[in-house]
Coordinates of C-alpha atoms in Angstrom, one line a residue:
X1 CA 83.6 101.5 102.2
X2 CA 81.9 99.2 104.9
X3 CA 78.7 99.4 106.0
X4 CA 77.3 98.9 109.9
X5 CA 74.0 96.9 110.0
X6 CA 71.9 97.0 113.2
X7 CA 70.8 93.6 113.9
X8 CA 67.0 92.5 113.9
X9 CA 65.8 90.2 114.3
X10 CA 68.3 87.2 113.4
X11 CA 71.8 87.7 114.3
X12 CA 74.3 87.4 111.5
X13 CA 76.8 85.0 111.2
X14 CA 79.5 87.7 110.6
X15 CA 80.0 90.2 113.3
X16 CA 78.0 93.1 111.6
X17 CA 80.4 95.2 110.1
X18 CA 80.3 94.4 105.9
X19 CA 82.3 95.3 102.9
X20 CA 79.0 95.7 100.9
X21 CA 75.4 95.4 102.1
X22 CA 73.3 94.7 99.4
X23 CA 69.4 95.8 100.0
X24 CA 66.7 92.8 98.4
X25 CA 66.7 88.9 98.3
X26 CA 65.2 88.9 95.0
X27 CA 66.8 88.2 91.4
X28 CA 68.7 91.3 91.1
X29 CA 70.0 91.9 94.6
X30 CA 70.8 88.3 94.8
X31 CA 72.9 88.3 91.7
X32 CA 74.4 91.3 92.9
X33 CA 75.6 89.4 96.2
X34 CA 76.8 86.6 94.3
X35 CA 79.1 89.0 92.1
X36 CA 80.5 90.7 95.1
X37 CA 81.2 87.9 97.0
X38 CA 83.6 86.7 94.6
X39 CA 85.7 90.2 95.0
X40 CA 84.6 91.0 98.7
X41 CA 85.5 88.9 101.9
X42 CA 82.0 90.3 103.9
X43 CA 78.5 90.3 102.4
X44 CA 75.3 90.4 103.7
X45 CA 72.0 90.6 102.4
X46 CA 69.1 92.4 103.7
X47 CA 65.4 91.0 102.6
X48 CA 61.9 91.4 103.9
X49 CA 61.7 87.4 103.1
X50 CA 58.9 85.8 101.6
X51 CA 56.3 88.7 102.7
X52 CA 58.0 90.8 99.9
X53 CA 56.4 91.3 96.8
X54 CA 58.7 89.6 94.6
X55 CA 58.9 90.7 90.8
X56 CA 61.4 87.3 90.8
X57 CA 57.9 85.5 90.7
X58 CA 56.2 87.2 87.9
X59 CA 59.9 87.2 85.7
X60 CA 59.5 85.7 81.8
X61 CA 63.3 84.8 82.8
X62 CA 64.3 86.0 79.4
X63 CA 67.7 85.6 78.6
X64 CA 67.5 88.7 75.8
X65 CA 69.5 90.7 73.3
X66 CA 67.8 91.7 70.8
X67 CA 65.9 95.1 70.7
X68 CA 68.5 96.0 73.3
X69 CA 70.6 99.5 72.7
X70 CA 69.2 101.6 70.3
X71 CA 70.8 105.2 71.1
X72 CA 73.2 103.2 73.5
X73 CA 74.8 100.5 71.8
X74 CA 77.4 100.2 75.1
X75 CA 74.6 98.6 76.7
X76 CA 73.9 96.4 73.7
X77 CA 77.5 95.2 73.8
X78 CA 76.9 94.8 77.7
X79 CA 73.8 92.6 77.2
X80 CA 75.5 90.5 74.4
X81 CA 78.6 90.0 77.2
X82 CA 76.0 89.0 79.6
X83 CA 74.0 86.6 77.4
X84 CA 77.4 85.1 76.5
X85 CA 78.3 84.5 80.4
X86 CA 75.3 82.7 81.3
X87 CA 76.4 79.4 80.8
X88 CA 78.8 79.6 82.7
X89 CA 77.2 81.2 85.4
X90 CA 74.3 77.8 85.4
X91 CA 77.2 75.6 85.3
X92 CA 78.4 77.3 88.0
X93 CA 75.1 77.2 90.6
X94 CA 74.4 73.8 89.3
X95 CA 78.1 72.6 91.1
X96 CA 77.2 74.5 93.5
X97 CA 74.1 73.6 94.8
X98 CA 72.9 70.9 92.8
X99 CA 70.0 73.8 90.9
X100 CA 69.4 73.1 87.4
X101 CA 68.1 77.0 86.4
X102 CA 67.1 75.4 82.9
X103 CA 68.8 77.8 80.3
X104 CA 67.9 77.5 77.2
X105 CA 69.2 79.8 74.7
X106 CA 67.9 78.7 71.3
X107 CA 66.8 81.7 70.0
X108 CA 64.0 84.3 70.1
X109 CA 61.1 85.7 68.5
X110 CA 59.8 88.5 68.4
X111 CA 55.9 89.0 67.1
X112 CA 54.6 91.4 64.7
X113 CA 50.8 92.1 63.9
X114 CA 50.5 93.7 60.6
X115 CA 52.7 94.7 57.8
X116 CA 53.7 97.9 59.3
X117 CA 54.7 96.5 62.3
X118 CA 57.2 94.2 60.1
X119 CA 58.7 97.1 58.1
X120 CA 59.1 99.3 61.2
X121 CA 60.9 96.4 62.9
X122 CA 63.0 95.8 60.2
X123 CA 64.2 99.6 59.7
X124 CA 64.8 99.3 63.5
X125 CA 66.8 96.1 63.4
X126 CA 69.0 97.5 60.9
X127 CA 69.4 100.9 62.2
X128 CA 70.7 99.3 65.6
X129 CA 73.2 97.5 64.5
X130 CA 74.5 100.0 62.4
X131 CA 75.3 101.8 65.5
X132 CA 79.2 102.4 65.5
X133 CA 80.5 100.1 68.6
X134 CA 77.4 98.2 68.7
X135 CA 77.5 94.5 69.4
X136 CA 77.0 92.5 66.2
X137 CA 74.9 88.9 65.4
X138 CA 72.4 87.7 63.4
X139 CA 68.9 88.4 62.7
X140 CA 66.0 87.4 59.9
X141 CA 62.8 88.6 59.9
X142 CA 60.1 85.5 59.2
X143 CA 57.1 85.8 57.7
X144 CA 53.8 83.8 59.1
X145 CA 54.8 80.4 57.2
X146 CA 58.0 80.6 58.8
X147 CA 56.9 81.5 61.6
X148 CA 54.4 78.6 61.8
X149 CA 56.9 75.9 60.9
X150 CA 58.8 77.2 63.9
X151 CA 55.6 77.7 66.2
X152 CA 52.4 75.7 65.0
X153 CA 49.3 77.1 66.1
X154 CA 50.3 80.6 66.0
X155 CA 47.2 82.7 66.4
X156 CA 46.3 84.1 63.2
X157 CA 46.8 87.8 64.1
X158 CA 50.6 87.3 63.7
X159 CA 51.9 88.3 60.6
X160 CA 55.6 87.3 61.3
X161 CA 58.3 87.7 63.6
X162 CA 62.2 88.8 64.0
X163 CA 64.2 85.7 65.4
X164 CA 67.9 85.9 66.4
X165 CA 69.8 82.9 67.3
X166 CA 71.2 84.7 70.6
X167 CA 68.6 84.9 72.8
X168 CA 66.5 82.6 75.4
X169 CA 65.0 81.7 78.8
X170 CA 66.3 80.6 82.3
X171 CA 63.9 79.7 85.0
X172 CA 63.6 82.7 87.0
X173 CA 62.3 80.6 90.2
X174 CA 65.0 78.2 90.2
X175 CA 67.6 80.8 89.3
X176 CA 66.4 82.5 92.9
X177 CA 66.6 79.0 94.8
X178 CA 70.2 78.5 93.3
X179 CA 71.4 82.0 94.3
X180 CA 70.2 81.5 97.4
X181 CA 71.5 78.1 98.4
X182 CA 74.9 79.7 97.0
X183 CA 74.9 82.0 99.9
X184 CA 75.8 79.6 102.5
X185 CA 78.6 77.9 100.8
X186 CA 79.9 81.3 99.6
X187 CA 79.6 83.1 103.1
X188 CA 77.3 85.5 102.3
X189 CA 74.8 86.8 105.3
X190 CA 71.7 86.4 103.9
X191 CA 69.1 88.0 106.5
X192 CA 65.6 87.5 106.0
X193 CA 63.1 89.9 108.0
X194 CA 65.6 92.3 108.3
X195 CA 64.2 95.4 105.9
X196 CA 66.4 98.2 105.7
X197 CA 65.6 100.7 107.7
X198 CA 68.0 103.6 107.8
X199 CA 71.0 104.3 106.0
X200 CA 74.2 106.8 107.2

């Protein structure tokens, strides 16, 4: 299906007419561009510019699985796929444009408060992965000296954490600049001050 843009106010380079028009310059409809271009000869990207409100700019940039598909392990599996991809993906931009979009995939933590908190996080862990087709991998719950080996100065509220080796952190910022330098060397209309206005 193509899509006809009317142009305002900067012209395109391509002559208007589009295989996929994707609607926001931020993280998500940047990635989005980036994906189709590589399966779609005409792109273009329509953004408010830097007058939008961004959520790119207030991202954690967290690289995550766990916690992710409980009732629907398909979408843990999906997020397990994706956390796999991303090095390639920053070896890719950095080629490309010279953007180092700092991943880091280390591991994760994630904080508990009070020995309830660690029991219910513990039945949850285990009931998620037990979900038939669910995507498998480690986890271990820590308790607060563990935890403080691994983070010193941890307030003393915490009373331990889950960790998992799969997930971590990109820079949400620089993962913007990348995508967006990518556009020109991958052909992709990028249109700033050009909101969507109407759609047939």
């Amino acid at each position: 299906m193509t899509e006809e843009i009317q142009q305002a106010p900067r012209a395109p380079a391509h002559r208007g007419v589009y295989d996929a028009v994707v609607i926001g310059g931020g993280l998500v409809g940047s990635a989005v561009a980036y994906g189709l271009r590589r399966e779609l000869d005409h792109v273009a990207v329509l953004d408010e510019g830097d007058v939008a409100y961004r959520a790119s700019r207030g991202n954690f940039g967290l690289v995550w699985v766990q916690s992710k598909g409980m009732g629907l392990p398909r979408y843990g599996v999906w997020t397990m796929t994706s956390a796999g991809a991303w090095p390639q993906l920053a070896a890719e931009l950095r080629e490309q444009t010279g953007v180092d979009v700092h991943l880091e995939q280390r591991g994760g933590l994630h904080a508990l408060l009070s020995d309830e908190e660690m029991e219910a996080r513990a039945t949850f862990m285990r009931t998620l992965l037990a979900q038939p087709g669910m995507a498998q991998y480690d986890w271990k719950m820590l308790d607060r000296h563990e935890l403080a080996d691994m983070v010193p100065g941890i307030g003393p509220e915490v009373r331990g954490a889950t960790w998992t080796p799969v997930d971590g952190i990109a820079n949400p910022l620089k993962l913007l600049r990348a995508l967006h330098m990518s556009f020109a060397q991958r052909a992709v209309d990028y249109l700033p001050r050009c909101p969507a206005k109407q759609i047939r």
